[in-house]
Every structure is written in structure tokens, then in C-alpha cells.
Coordinates of C-alpha atoms in Angstrom, one line a residue:
Chain A
M130 CA 35.8 6.9 -8.1
A131 CA 33.9 6.3 -4.9
G132 CA 30.4 4.9 -5.0
E133 CA 30.6 3.6 -8.5
L134 CA 27.9 1.1 -9.4
E135 CA 28.3 -2.4 -10.9
F136 CA 26.7 -1.7 -14.2
E137 CA 28.7 1.5 -14.9
R138 CA 32.1 0.0 -14.1
P139 CA 33.2 -0.2 -17.8
V140 CA 32.6 3.5 -18.1
M141 CA 34.6 4.2 -15.0
E142 CA 37.5 2.0 -16.1
L143 CA 37.7 3.6 -19.5
K144 CA 37.7 7.0 -17.9
K145 CA 40.5 6.0 -15.6
K146 CA 42.5 4.7 -18.5
I147 CA 42.1 7.9 -20.5
A148 CA 43.1 10.0 -17.5
E149 CA 46.2 7.8 -17.1
L150 CA 47.2 8.2 -20.7
K151 CA 46.7 11.9 -20.5
E152 CA 48.9 12.0 -17.4
F153 CA 51.5 9.9 -19.2
T154 CA 51.7 12.1 -22.3
K155 CA 52.4 15.1 -20.1
T156 CA 55.7 13.6 -18.9
A157 CA 56.6 11.3 -21.7
D158 CA 57.8 12.2 -25.2
V159 CA 55.3 10.2 -27.2
D160 CA 52.2 11.7 -28.8
L161 CA 49.2 9.6 -27.9
S162 CA 46.6 12.2 -28.8
S163 CA 45.1 10.1 -31.6
E164 CA 44.8 7.1 -29.2
I165 CA 43.2 9.3 -26.6
E166 CA 40.8 10.7 -29.1
K167 CA 39.8 7.2 -30.2
L168 CA 39.3 6.2 -26.6
E169 CA 37.2 9.2 -25.9
A170 CA 35.0 8.5 -28.8
R171 CA 34.6 5.0 -27.5
L172 CA 33.8 6.3 -24.0
E173 CA 31.0 8.5 -25.5
K174 CA 29.5 5.5 -27.2
L175 CA 29.8 3.4 -24.1
E176 CA 28.1 6.0 -22.0
V177 CA 25.2 6.2 -24.4
D178 CA 25.0 2.4 -24.4
I179 CA 25.0 2.0 -20.7
Y180 CA 23.1 5.0 -19.4
E181 CA 20.4 4.9 -22.0
N182 CA 19.7 1.2 -21.7
M183 CA 19.5 1.0 -18.0
K184 CA 17.8 -2.1 -16.6
P185 CA 15.3 -1.8 -13.7
W186 CA 17.9 -3.1 -11.3
D187 CA 20.4 -0.5 -12.4
R188 CA 17.9 2.2 -11.6
V189 CA 17.3 0.6 -8.2
Q190 CA 21.0 0.9 -7.6
I191 CA 21.0 4.6 -8.5
A192 CA 17.9 5.3 -6.5
R193 CA 19.7 3.8 -3.5
H194 CA 23.0 5.4 -4.1
P195 CA 24.4 6.7 -0.8
A196 CA 25.3 10.0 -2.4
R197 CA 21.9 10.5 -4.0
P198 CA 20.6 14.0 -3.2
T199 CA 18.0 14.1 -0.5
T200 CA 15.0 16.3 0.3
L201 CA 17.2 18.8 2.2
D202 CA 19.7 19.0 -0.7
Y203 CA 17.0 20.0 -3.1
I204 CA 15.4 22.4 -0.6
T205 CA 18.7 24.3 -0.5
Y206 CA 18.7 24.7 -4.2
L207 CA 15.0 25.2 -4.9
F208 CA 13.6 27.4 -2.1
E209 CA 14.4 30.6 -0.3
D210 CA 13.8 31.3 3.4
F211 CA 13.2 27.7 4.4
F212 CA 12.0 27.5 8.0
E213 CA 11.9 23.9 9.4
C214 CA 9.1 23.0 11.7
H215 CA 9.4 20.1 14.1
G216 CA 7.1 17.8 16.0
D217 CA 3.6 16.3 15.7
R218 CA 2.4 18.0 18.9
A219 CA 1.4 14.7 20.4
F220 CA 4.4 12.4 20.8
G221 CA 7.6 13.7 19.3
D222 CA 9.6 14.8 16.4
D223 CA 10.4 12.2 13.7
E224 CA 13.5 13.2 11.8
A225 CA 12.8 10.7 9.1
I226 CA 10.4 13.4 7.7
V227 CA 11.4 17.0 7.4
G228 CA 9.0 19.8 6.7
G229 CA 8.5 23.5 6.9
I230 CA 7.6 26.7 5.1
A231 CA 9.6 28.5 2.4
K232 CA 9.3 30.5 -0.8
F233 CA 9.5 29.1 -4.3
K234 CA 10.3 31.9 -6.8
G235 CA 8.7 34.3 -4.3
I236 CA 5.5 32.2 -3.8
P237 CA 4.9 30.9 -0.2
V238 CA 4.8 27.2 -0.1
T239 CA 4.9 24.3 2.4
V240 CA 7.6 21.7 1.7
I241 CA 7.6 18.2 3.2
G242 CA 9.8 15.2 2.5
H243 CA 11.3 12.0 3.7
Q244 CA 14.8 12.5 4.8
R245 CA 17.6 9.9 4.7
G246 CA 20.9 10.5 6.3
K247 CA 24.2 11.0 4.6
D248 CA 26.3 9.0 6.9
T249 CA 25.8 6.3 9.5
K250 CA 25.4 8.8 12.4
E251 CA 22.8 10.8 10.6
N252 CA 21.1 7.7 9.3
I253 CA 20.6 6.5 12.8
R254 CA 19.2 9.8 13.8
R255 CA 16.8 9.8 10.8
N256 CA 16.1 6.1 11.0
F257 CA 17.3 5.6 7.4
G258 CA 14.4 7.7 6.2
M259 CA 11.8 5.3 7.5
P260 CA 9.2 7.2 9.4
H261 CA 7.2 6.3 12.5
P262 CA 3.6 7.4 13.0
E263 CA 4.6 10.8 14.5
G264 CA 6.4 11.6 11.2
Y265 CA 3.2 11.2 9.2
R266 CA 1.3 13.2 11.9
K267 CA 3.8 16.0 11.7
A268 CA 3.4 16.0 7.9
L269 CA -0.3 16.1 8.2
R270 CA -0.1 19.0 10.7
L271 CA 2.0 21.0 8.3
M272 CA -0.4 20.2 5.4
K273 CA -3.4 21.4 7.4
Q274 CA -1.5 24.6 8.2
A275 CA -0.7 25.0 4.5
D276 CA -4.4 24.6 3.8
K277 CA -5.3 27.2 6.4
F278 CA -2.9 29.8 4.8
R279 CA -3.7 28.6 1.2
R280 CA -0.1 27.7 0.5
P281 CA 0.7 25.1 -2.2
I282 CA 2.3 21.9 -0.8
I283 CA 5.3 20.2 -2.3
C284 CA 6.2 16.7 -1.1
F285 CA 9.4 14.9 -1.8
I286 CA 9.1 11.1 -1.6
D287 CA 12.2 9.2 -0.7
T288 CA 11.8 6.2 1.7
K289 CA 12.2 2.5 1.7
G290 CA 8.8 2.4 3.5
A291 CA 7.3 2.9 6.9
Y292 CA 9.4 1.6 9.7
P293 CA 8.5 -2.0 10.7
G294 CA 8.9 -1.7 14.4
K295 CA 7.0 -2.6 17.6
A296 CA 6.5 1.0 18.8
A297 CA 5.3 2.1 15.3
E298 CA 2.5 -0.5 15.4
E299 CA 1.6 0.4 19.0
R300 CA 1.3 4.1 18.1
G301 CA -0.9 3.4 15.1
Q302 CA 1.2 3.1 12.0
S303 CA -1.8 2.1 9.9
E304 CA -4.1 4.8 11.2
A305 CA -1.4 7.5 10.7
I306 CA -0.9 6.5 7.1
A307 CA -4.6 6.1 6.4
K308 CA -5.4 9.5 8.0
N309 CA -2.9 11.2 5.7
L310 CA -4.4 9.6 2.6
F311 CA -7.9 10.6 3.8
E312 CA -7.0 14.2 4.8
M313 CA -4.9 14.9 1.7
A314 CA -7.9 14.2 -0.4
S315 CA -9.7 17.4 0.7
L316 CA -6.8 19.9 0.8
R317 CA -7.9 23.1 -0.9
V318 CA -4.4 23.9 -2.2
P319 CA -2.3 22.4 -5.0
V320 CA -0.3 19.4 -3.9
I321 CA 2.7 18.3 -6.0
C322 CA 4.6 15.1 -5.2
I323 CA 8.0 14.3 -6.5
V324 CA 9.6 10.9 -6.1
I325 CA 13.3 11.6 -5.8
G326 CA 14.6 8.3 -4.7
E327 CA 12.9 5.1 -3.5
G328 CA 9.1 5.3 -3.1
G329 CA 8.3 2.4 -1.0
S330 CA 4.9 1.2 -0.1
G331 CA 2.4 2.9 2.3
G332 CA 5.3 4.9 3.8
A333 CA 5.8 6.7 0.5
L334 CA 2.1 7.0 -0.3
A335 CA 1.4 8.8 2.9
L336 CA 3.0 11.9 1.3
G337 CA 1.8 10.9 -2.1
V338 CA -1.9 11.9 -2.6
G339 CA -1.1 14.8 -4.9
N340 CA -2.7 16.6 -7.9
H341 CA 0.5 15.9 -9.8
I342 CA 3.0 13.1 -9.2
H343 CA 6.3 13.4 -10.9
M344 CA 9.3 11.1 -10.7
L345 CA 13.0 11.5 -11.3
E346 CA 14.1 9.3 -14.1
N347 CA 16.0 6.8 -11.9
S348 CA 13.7 6.8 -8.9
T349 CA 11.4 3.9 -8.1
Y350 CA 7.9 3.7 -6.7
S351 CA 6.4 0.4 -5.6
V352 CA 4.0 -1.5 -3.4
I353 CA 6.9 -3.3 -1.8
S354 CA 10.7 -3.4 -2.1
P355 CA 12.1 -5.8 -4.7
E356 CA 13.5 -7.9 -1.8
G357 CA 10.2 -8.0 -0.1
A358 CA 8.4 -8.9 -3.3
A359 CA 10.8 -11.7 -4.0
A360 CA 10.4 -13.0 -0.5
I361 CA 6.6 -13.1 -0.8
L362 CA 6.3 -14.3 -4.4
W363 CA 9.2 -16.8 -4.5
K364 CA 10.1 -17.2 -0.9
D365 CA 13.6 -16.0 -1.8
A366 CA 14.8 -12.5 -1.1
T367 CA 17.9 -12.9 -3.2
Q368 CA 15.7 -12.9 -6.4
A369 CA 15.3 -9.1 -5.9
K370 CA 16.7 -8.4 -9.4
K371 CA 14.0 -10.5 -11.0
A372 CA 11.3 -8.9 -8.8
A373 CA 12.5 -5.4 -9.8
E374 CA 11.9 -6.4 -13.4
S375 CA 8.5 -8.0 -13.0
M376 CA 7.1 -5.6 -10.5
R377 CA 7.4 -2.6 -12.9
I378 CA 8.7 0.0 -10.5
T379 CA 10.7 2.4 -12.6
A380 CA 9.6 5.8 -13.7
P381 CA 8.8 4.8 -17.3
D382 CA 6.7 1.9 -16.0
L383 CA 4.7 4.1 -13.8
K384 CA 4.1 6.6 -16.5
E385 CA 2.8 3.8 -18.7
L386 CA 0.5 2.5 -15.8
G387 CA -1.0 6.0 -15.5
V388 CA 0.3 6.7 -12.0
V389 CA 2.9 9.3 -12.8
D390 CA 2.4 12.6 -14.7
L391 CA 5.9 13.6 -15.7
I392 CA 9.3 12.0 -15.7
I393 CA 12.0 14.4 -14.7
E394 CA 15.2 13.8 -16.7
E395 CA 18.3 13.0 -14.7
V396 CA 21.9 14.1 -15.1
K397 CA 23.8 11.4 -17.0
G398 CA 24.7 8.6 -14.6
G399 CA 22.2 9.8 -12.0
A400 CA 21.3 12.8 -9.9
H401 CA 24.2 12.4 -7.5
K402 CA 26.7 13.4 -10.3
D403 CA 25.5 17.0 -10.3
V404 CA 23.0 18.1 -7.7
K405 CA 22.8 21.6 -8.9
A406 CA 21.9 20.7 -12.5
Q407 CA 19.4 18.2 -11.2
A408 CA 17.7 20.8 -9.0
A409 CA 17.4 23.0 -12.1
E410 CA 15.5 20.2 -13.9
I411 CA 13.2 19.9 -11.0
E412 CA 12.7 23.6 -10.7
E413 CA 11.5 23.8 -14.3
V414 CA 8.9 21.0 -13.8
L415 CA 7.8 22.4 -10.5
T416 CA 7.2 25.8 -12.1
H417 CA 5.0 24.4 -14.8
S418 CA 3.1 22.2 -12.4
L419 CA 2.5 25.0 -10.0
K420 CA 1.3 27.4 -12.8
D421 CA -1.1 24.8 -14.0
L422 CA -2.6 24.0 -10.6
M423 CA -2.8 27.6 -9.3
D424 CA -5.3 28.3 -12.1
L425 CA -7.7 25.9 -10.5
T426 CA -10.3 26.8 -7.8
E427 CA -10.4 25.0 -4.5
D428 CA -13.2 22.7 -5.5
Q429 CA -11.5 22.0 -8.8
L430 CA -8.3 21.0 -7.0
I431 CA -10.2 18.5 -4.8
D432 CA -12.1 17.1 -7.8
H433 CA -8.9 16.9 -9.8
R434 CA -7.3 14.8 -7.1
Y435 CA -10.4 12.6 -6.8
N436 CA -10.5 11.9 -10.5
K437 CA -6.8 11.3 -10.7
F438 CA -6.9 8.4 -8.2
K439 CA -10.3 7.2 -9.3
S440 CA -8.8 6.5 -12.8
I441 CA -5.9 4.4 -11.5
G442 CA -6.4 0.7 -11.9
E443 CA -7.3 -1.9 -14.5
Y444 CA -10.4 -4.1 -14.5
S445 CA -13.1 -5.5 -16.8
F446 CA -16.5 -7.1 -16.6
L447 CA -17.4 -10.8 -17.0
K448 CA -20.4 -11.4 -19.2
E449 CA -21.9 -14.2 -17.1
F450 CA -22.8 -13.5 -13.5
I451 CA -21.5 -15.6 -10.7
G452 CA -22.0 -13.5 -7.6
V453 CA -22.7 -14.6 -4.1
K454 CA -26.5 -15.1 -4.4
Chain B
M245 CA -16.6 -62.3 -13.8
L246 CA -19.2 -62.5 -11.1
K247 CA -16.8 -64.6 -9.1
D248 CA -14.2 -61.9 -9.1
I249 CA -16.6 -59.6 -7.3
F250 CA -17.0 -62.0 -4.4
T251 CA -13.4 -62.9 -4.1
K252 CA -12.0 -62.2 -0.7
T253 CA -9.8 -59.2 -0.5
K254 CA -6.2 -60.1 -0.1
K255 CA -5.0 -60.4 3.4
K256 CA -2.8 -57.4 4.3
K257 CA 0.7 -58.2 4.9
Y258 CA 1.2 -55.5 7.4
A259 CA -1.1 -53.9 9.9
T260 CA -1.8 -50.2 9.1
I261 CA -1.7 -47.7 11.9
P262 CA -3.5 -44.5 11.2
S263 CA -1.3 -41.5 11.4
E264 CA -1.6 -38.9 14.1
T265 CA -3.3 -36.5 11.7
A266 CA -5.7 -39.1 10.3
K267 CA -6.7 -40.1 13.8
Q268 CA -7.8 -36.6 14.6
D269 CA -9.4 -35.8 11.3
V270 CA -13.1 -36.0 11.0
P271 CA -14.9 -36.3 7.7
E272 CA -15.1 -32.9 6.2
G273 CA -18.4 -31.1 6.3
I274 CA -20.3 -32.9 9.1
M275 CA -18.0 -32.1 11.9
T276 CA -15.7 -29.2 12.4
K277 CA -12.7 -29.2 14.7
C278 CA -11.8 -25.9 16.4
P279 CA -8.3 -25.0 15.5
N280 CA -7.9 -23.3 18.8
C281 CA -9.2 -25.7 21.4
K282 CA -9.2 -28.8 19.2
K283 CA -12.7 -29.7 20.3
I284 CA -15.0 -31.2 17.7
M285 CA -18.5 -30.0 17.1
Y286 CA -21.3 -30.3 14.5
T287 CA -20.8 -27.9 11.6
K288 CA -24.5 -27.1 11.4
E289 CA -24.6 -26.0 15.0
L290 CA -21.4 -24.1 14.6
V291 CA -22.8 -22.2 11.6
K292 CA -25.9 -21.4 13.6
N293 CA -23.7 -19.9 16.3
L294 CA -22.1 -17.7 13.5
K295 CA -19.1 -19.9 13.4
V296 CA -18.0 -19.0 16.9
C297 CA -16.7 -22.0 18.9
F298 CA -19.0 -23.0 21.7
H299 CA -16.1 -23.9 24.0
C300 CA -13.4 -21.3 23.5
H301 CA -15.2 -18.6 21.6
Y302 CA -12.7 -18.8 18.7
H303 CA -14.0 -17.0 15.7
H304 CA -13.8 -19.2 12.6
T305 CA -13.2 -17.6 9.3
M306 CA -16.4 -16.5 7.6
N307 CA -16.6 -16.1 3.8
S308 CA -18.4 -13.1 2.3
K309 CA -21.7 -15.0 1.8
E310 CA -21.8 -16.3 5.4
R311 CA -21.1 -12.8 6.6
L312 CA -23.8 -11.2 4.6
V313 CA -26.3 -13.8 5.7
S314 CA -25.3 -13.4 9.4
F315 CA -25.4 -9.6 9.3
L316 CA -28.1 -8.3 7.0
D317 CA -31.9 -8.8 7.1
A318 CA -33.0 -11.8 5.1
D319 CA -33.2 -11.2 1.4
S320 CA -32.3 -7.6 1.7
F321 CA -28.9 -7.8 -0.1
E322 CA -28.6 -6.4 -3.6
E323 CA -25.1 -6.9 -5.1
I324 CA -23.5 -4.3 -7.3
N325 CA -20.6 -4.7 -9.7
A326 CA -20.7 -8.5 -9.1
N327 CA -19.0 -9.4 -12.3
M328 CA -16.1 -7.0 -12.2
I329 CA -12.9 -8.9 -12.7
S330 CA -9.1 -8.3 -12.6
E331 CA -6.9 -7.7 -15.6
N332 CA -3.2 -8.6 -15.6
P333 CA -1.7 -5.1 -15.9
L334 CA 1.9 -6.3 -15.1
N335 CA 1.6 -9.4 -17.3
F336 CA 2.5 -11.5 -14.3
P337 CA 2.9 -15.1 -15.2
D338 CA 0.1 -17.4 -13.8
Y339 CA -1.9 -14.5 -12.4
I340 CA -4.9 -15.0 -14.6
D341 CA -4.8 -18.8 -13.8
K342 CA -4.7 -18.2 -10.1
L343 CA -7.7 -15.8 -10.3
E344 CA -9.7 -18.3 -12.3
K345 CA -9.0 -21.1 -9.9
D346 CA -10.1 -18.9 -7.0
R347 CA -13.2 -17.9 -8.8
E348 CA -14.0 -21.5 -9.4
K349 CA -13.2 -22.4 -5.7
T350 CA -15.1 -19.5 -4.0
K351 CA -17.9 -18.8 -6.5
I352 CA -17.2 -15.1 -6.3
N353 CA -15.4 -13.0 -8.8
E354 CA -13.0 -11.0 -6.5
A355 CA -11.9 -10.6 -2.9
V356 CA -14.7 -8.2 -2.0
V357 CA -18.5 -8.4 -2.4
T358 CA -20.3 -5.1 -2.4
G359 CA -23.9 -3.9 -2.4
T360 CA -26.8 -2.6 -0.4
G361 CA -29.0 -4.1 2.2
T362 CA -30.7 -3.4 5.5
V363 CA -29.9 -4.0 9.2
D364 CA -33.0 -4.2 11.3
G365 CA -34.7 -2.2 8.5
Q366 CA -32.0 0.4 8.3
K367 CA -30.6 0.8 4.8
I368 CA -26.8 0.7 4.3
A369 CA -24.2 0.2 1.6
V370 CA -21.9 -2.6 2.5
A371 CA -18.6 -4.1 1.4
V372 CA -17.5 -7.5 2.7
M373 CA -13.9 -8.7 2.0
D374 CA -13.4 -12.4 1.6
S375 CA -10.1 -13.9 2.7
T376 CA -10.8 -17.1 0.9
F377 CA -10.2 -15.4 -2.4
R378 CA -6.5 -14.6 -2.9
M379 CA -6.1 -14.0 0.9
G380 CA -8.4 -11.0 0.5
S381 CA -5.6 -9.1 -1.2
M382 CA -6.4 -5.7 -2.7
G383 CA -5.8 -5.1 -6.4
S384 CA -7.5 -2.8 -8.8
V385 CA -10.9 -4.6 -8.6
V386 CA -11.1 -4.6 -4.8
G387 CA -10.2 -0.9 -4.8
E388 CA -12.6 0.0 -7.5
K389 CA -15.5 -2.0 -6.1
I390 CA -15.1 -0.6 -2.6
T391 CA -14.9 2.9 -4.1
R392 CA -18.1 2.4 -6.0
A393 CA -19.8 1.1 -2.9
I394 CA -18.8 4.2 -1.1
E395 CA -20.1 6.3 -4.0
K396 CA -23.3 4.3 -3.8
A397 CA -23.6 5.1 -0.1
D398 CA -23.0 8.8 -0.9
E399 CA -25.7 8.8 -3.7
L400 CA -28.3 7.0 -1.5
R401 CA -27.2 9.0 1.6
V402 CA -27.0 5.9 3.7
P403 CA -24.2 4.7 6.0
F404 CA -21.3 2.7 4.7
I405 CA -20.2 -0.4 6.5
I406 CA -17.1 -2.4 5.6
F407 CA -15.9 -5.8 6.9
T408 CA -12.2 -6.1 6.2
A409 CA -10.2 -9.3 5.8
S410 CA -7.1 -9.0 3.9
G411 CA -3.4 -10.0 3.7
G412 CA -2.7 -6.6 2.2
A413 CA -1.9 -5.3 -1.3
R414 CA -1.9 -7.8 -4.2
M415 CA 1.7 -8.2 -5.3
Q416 CA 0.8 -9.2 -8.9
E417 CA -0.7 -5.8 -9.6
G418 CA 2.3 -3.9 -8.1
V419 CA 2.0 -0.2 -7.7
L420 CA -1.6 -0.2 -8.9
S421 CA -2.5 -2.1 -5.8
L422 CA -0.8 0.5 -3.7
M423 CA -2.8 3.3 -5.4
Q424 CA -6.0 1.6 -4.4
M425 CA -5.3 2.7 -0.9
A426 CA -5.4 6.3 -2.0
K427 CA -8.4 5.8 -4.3
T428 CA -10.6 4.3 -1.5
S429 CA -9.4 6.9 1.1
V430 CA -10.1 9.8 -1.2
A431 CA -13.6 8.4 -1.8
L432 CA -14.2 8.0 1.9
K433 CA -13.1 11.5 2.6
R434 CA -15.7 12.9 0.1
F435 CA -18.4 10.7 1.6
S436 CA -17.4 11.8 5.1
D437 CA -17.3 15.5 4.2
N438 CA -20.9 15.0 3.0
G439 CA -21.9 13.8 6.4
G440 CA -21.7 10.1 5.7
L441 CA -21.3 7.6 8.5
I442 CA -18.5 5.0 8.1
I443 CA -18.3 1.9 10.3
S444 CA -15.3 -0.4 9.8
I445 CA -15.2 -3.9 11.3
M446 CA -11.8 -5.5 11.1
T447 CA -11.9 -9.3 11.0
H448 CA -9.1 -11.8 10.9
P449 CA -6.7 -10.9 9.2
T450 CA -6.6 -7.1 8.5
T451 CA -3.0 -6.2 7.5
G452 CA -0.8 -4.2 5.2
G453 CA -2.3 -1.7 2.8
V454 CA -5.9 -2.5 3.8
S455 CA -5.2 -1.8 7.5
A456 CA -3.4 1.4 6.4
S457 CA -6.4 2.7 4.4
F458 CA -10.1 2.2 4.7
A459 CA -10.0 -0.3 7.6
S460 CA -8.7 2.5 9.9
L461 CA -10.9 5.3 8.5
G462 CA -14.2 4.5 10.2
D463 CA -16.0 7.0 12.4
Y464 CA -16.2 3.8 14.5
N465 CA -13.4 1.3 14.2
L466 CA -14.4 -2.1 15.6
A467 CA -12.9 -5.5 15.5
E468 CA -13.7 -9.1 16.1
P469 CA -12.0 -10.9 19.1
G470 CA -8.6 -12.4 18.3
A471 CA -8.4 -10.8 14.8
L472 CA -4.8 -10.1 13.6
I473 CA -4.6 -6.4 12.7
G474 CA -1.4 -4.5 11.8
F475 CA 0.6 -2.8 9.1
A476 CA 3.9 -4.7 9.0
G477 CA 4.2 -8.4 9.3
R478 CA 5.3 -9.9 12.6
R479 CA 8.3 -11.7 11.1
I480 CA 9.5 -8.5 9.4
I481 CA 9.3 -6.6 12.7
E482 CA 11.1 -9.3 14.6
Q483 CA 13.9 -9.4 12.1
T484 CA 14.1 -5.6 12.1
I485 CA 14.2 -5.0 15.9
R486 CA 15.8 -8.3 16.7
E487 CA 13.6 -9.2 19.6
E488 CA 10.7 -11.4 20.1
L489 CA 7.3 -9.9 20.2
P490 CA 4.6 -10.5 22.8
E491 CA 2.2 -13.3 22.1
D492 CA -0.8 -11.0 21.8
F493 CA 1.0 -8.5 19.5
Q494 CA -1.2 -7.1 16.8
T495 CA -4.4 -8.8 18.0
A496 CA -7.6 -6.9 18.3
E497 CA -7.3 -6.8 22.1
F498 CA -3.8 -5.5 21.9
L499 CA -4.9 -2.7 19.5
L500 CA -7.8 -1.8 21.8
K501 CA -5.2 -1.4 24.7
C502 CA -3.1 0.8 22.4
G503 CA -6.1 3.1 21.8
Q504 CA -6.4 2.1 18.1
L505 CA -10.0 0.7 18.3
D506 CA -13.3 1.8 19.6
A507 CA -14.4 -1.7 20.7
V508 CA -13.8 -5.4 20.2
I509 CA -17.2 -7.0 19.7
P510 CA -17.9 -10.7 19.7
R511 CA -19.5 -11.8 16.4
T512 CA -22.7 -12.9 18.2
E513 CA -23.3 -9.4 19.4
L514 CA -22.1 -7.6 16.3
K515 CA -25.4 -7.1 14.5
D516 CA -27.2 -5.7 17.6
K517 CA -24.3 -3.4 18.4
I518 CA -24.1 -2.0 14.9
S519 CA -27.8 -1.7 14.6
A520 CA -27.7 0.4 17.8
I521 CA -25.0 2.6 16.3
L522 CA -27.0 3.0 13.1
S523 CA -30.1 4.1 15.1
I524 CA -28.1 6.8 16.8
H525 CA -27.2 8.2 13.4
Q526 CA -30.6 8.7 11.9
P527 CA -30.5 10.2 8.4
G528 CA -30.6 14.0 8.4
G529 CA -29.4 14.2 12.0
D530 CA -32.2 16.5 13.4
F531 CA -33.6 14.9 16.4
K532 CA -36.6 16.4 18.1
W533 CA -37.3 16.1 21.7
Q534 CA -40.1 13.6 22.4
E535 CA -41.9 13.5 25.7
N536 CA -42.7 9.9 26.6

């Protein structure tokens, strides 16, 4: 099967063998049904073993899978009447971020998300889902519009990070990200963020100041890519696997650290195995989330966001005072 | 015995030639060599000149204490949350040791010092980042202390001034470091919506997550000459776009040209300039016409 991942190879091989045997029994005169049954039982056990004990690095592989559903895939399944809006009204249209208006179960909403490409051609057009400043400014423009018309905002997070380029710096990458964090703080509408793939650094956070933050089971969210962390910490980018483990970037880790509200279960083997079923899982969580938040007043929503982020972080106090004085 | 003390030291077999670096080095403390123009000057004089080189105007690194002394009215500083310290939320090996060593070395507890003080008699809340502590990197404590300083400014209804100096997010606290960008920005927004004045002064270096949050969110974004300011690291960008970047890329002057800063102000003029900005933003904001 195309796009199989290293850690799930035993499952794939066994599946292939079973299929071969089945094919063989069709033409040959021997009865192998008992063998096939045995193998199928083994497959079931193996699948449980592998998919329920996934290591952080396995999850990174799934999060990066070329066939992993993107923002636009989910938009197709989850929303009606999606109308895409382009451009930041100042510089250009960054296709690494898509956004627009739509209806979710009849409720008007604004949807924004990072957008990777499905093939090389599209990836070049969308800059592999790594936005430039104009992308964040487009997102902010749409959020302010949502605020004006009192529409809830749903953000899909799926980026390796902001694009590290010369032009991006010249046009104010830092300011664009900072402005989004700043302005999202005072939106008077519910903001729900869902990490669907890789959530990398400031580029991800620029769509991430939500009342609720949910994560797909096999997505990641981190301050830096495992490769980047390894390069900084051990001066060796090849130790990414080790970094993925020590940086605590998986959905269960983030739940434990108090960053994420809910983990959205994935289809066995990852969202790419069944997009429709995955969208249904997201739909359920989104429905609950929206219902909860739509009960809050505008001020309550802003306070809710303030308190959410204020509570993230761990610190303590020394007894003795050192201080600068 | 006594004789031993007076014995002549052995004649050296070989003549020793001081190495290039030893030749240039001056005893630490008394003299300082400018890393830019390589000229040597008295440390005391240099400090009196706010650590700005007399010859080439290179701005030497200031730690938080030097900054506070140089910027606030004498004895006006009152520190808050001085003894807040980091935990090790990711159980990163050696993290606690590294923090303790830096506490020992710098005599401060984290990479930012916060409090209140006055500038020419005008009350402000202030946060000064310190690049001598873990490269000024931002973890939970830096985020929390800055947030509390912003809240203090809001409570006292005084301006908030921040001096940034940071290599970015602190790796050892992972995603919690990333979230401090949101925490501080959300607090700034509330303060700003209440009419608060925010002045950000970016000093060398202001990069990564710090540059992409509170450093860029001032009503006035200022920088010191020559400061490195940017989101992505130079090396990463060069590797990504596969071309060499201009010499002055990501300097304060470069950013000013790109329209990202209000002004680049030499350290020796900083206090007067900021004092003037503060006086234009009198609390309450109702000015009455006064005939002279």
C-alpha cells in the first residue's frame, strides 16, 4: 500500500499475506480457512499492539503523512456554502492560509486554516503550508469581519511553522504573528482551534488563541520542530526522534500540560485512512464546543480566553530573596 | 625551609611567546575592549557612558540591573515577583542545574526583572529582560512575570515599558514556552483596550517568540542601534532560500527601513526620548489649553 509508515509495516505485511492466501484459496483446491482465521486474529492483535502504543515519533510520521487530510478536506465534509475569501488587502494573497465564510449545521461561521498541498505543484503554490505575513494578515482580516457580524470562528492548525524567508522578515513576520495573538484576545465571538496535523511554533499559534483548543489524536503541537529542537539542544538535527520524545509534543502530552481541551480520536492508523469518518469525529466535538461557547456573553468569552492562557505555565517561588537590588 | 623560599626559580628551557589572544587581552574588570572596533577603554568610563563605545558607538550588552539604573530615577525601582522561579515541567535533564548556575552567576532568579519605578518623576511599570540569564529565553516564569507586570500597570493605570533581549522561546519548557507568547499578548490587549500606553524597546538580541509577541506590540516600537531583531534565525533563512543575506539583515536599522520600527534611538538619548513620549501621554488624556 502506498504511503505506509515504518512502524506499521508489520501490519501491512500481514495484511498482504492474508490477501495473498485468500486469493490462492480461490483458485487452488486446498482449504486454508483455518489458517486465514488464525492470521486474521493475529492481525487484530498486532493492530492493537501497534496502533495503541504509538511512540511520539510514530505520531509525528502520521501527522506529516502526505495523504493526511487538510483544512480544505475537512471543510468539504463539515460545512455548507463555503465561500473562500482571498487577500490581505495590503500586499497579496497567501495560499498557505485559506479562509472564508460558511455554515456549520445551519449556523454562520468563519473558517480559517493553514493549507498544505497534496502534490508538489500544489505544495509550491501553497508554500508547503508555511505562511508569510500576508497570510496572517488575511486571517486577521477575516477574524475581524467575523467579530463584526458576530460569527463564531473555527481555525484549523496545520503548519510546520511560519516561513523562514527574507521577504517574510522584511514584511514583518514577527509583527504579523504578534498582532494576531493580540487581536484574537479581544474577539467577541467564540473561537475554536483544532490542530489537525503539525502545529509548529509561532506560525501555528497565530491561529491558535482560542477559547477551546482541540487536537486530533495523532497531531503535534510544539514550540519548534523536532529537527529544530535537536539542532539547538544537541547541535544534531538527526536526533529528531529523541527530541520528539523529550519535547512532549503529542496530543496526550499537551492535554496533560493543560494546553489542550479535548483529544479528538482518530480512525485506526490515522486520519488519512478514512477522511469521512474522521470528519464525523470532528463534527461531534465541534458541535459540543460551539454549544458550550455560544452560551457565553461577549465579555465572558473574552475573559474565558484571558483566563485560559493566564493559567498555562508552571512556576514556583523561592523562599529567600535574591533580586536585583 | 626558609631557604626554599629564596631559591631562584628554575631557568626556563624555552622562551614563551604570548599567544595572539593573550597579547590582546587586558585584565578583566579594569579595562574593556570593544568587540566592534577593538579599542580599549576604562570600564568605569564606559559604564558612565551607558556602556556605549566612545569610538564606534557600539552598544555593549547591559544586564537588567545596569539597565534599571541607567533608565529609572535613582532609588525609584520597586521589584515585584522577584523570587518566582522555573519548574521543570518536561523533566528535561540538567535543566534545573542550568537554572541554578545562572541564578548563581547573574544574581537574578529569571531572565526578566519586573517592577515599578519613575522616569523623570513619571510613574511606570517596567519589565527588563536580561540576556545574561539563559540567553534571555522565555519560559513560563518570563511569561508570567511580564503578564503580572502588565496587570500591575493596568491596576495602577500607568504606562508599561518593556526592554526586550531574548534568543526566543526556552526549548526546555517546550510548548509551554510557546504559550507564553499568547499569554503576554492577551494581557497586553486588555491593558491596551483600557487605554494603557505600551512602549517596547528592543535591544540586542530580540528574536524568535519574543519578537513575535510583546516586543512588537508597543504603541511605540523602538530599538537600540545595531540590535539584532527578527523572527527566524539568519542561518535557517540562508539554508531555506539558499542565498546569502545582506550584512545588515535583521538589524534595527534594517527594520526601520522596512517600516517595522518607529525609531532607532541611541542609548544615551533613550531616557530623554522616552520621558518625552511619556509626557505626551499624561494620565487621563484630557489636556486643557493653557495660554502662556
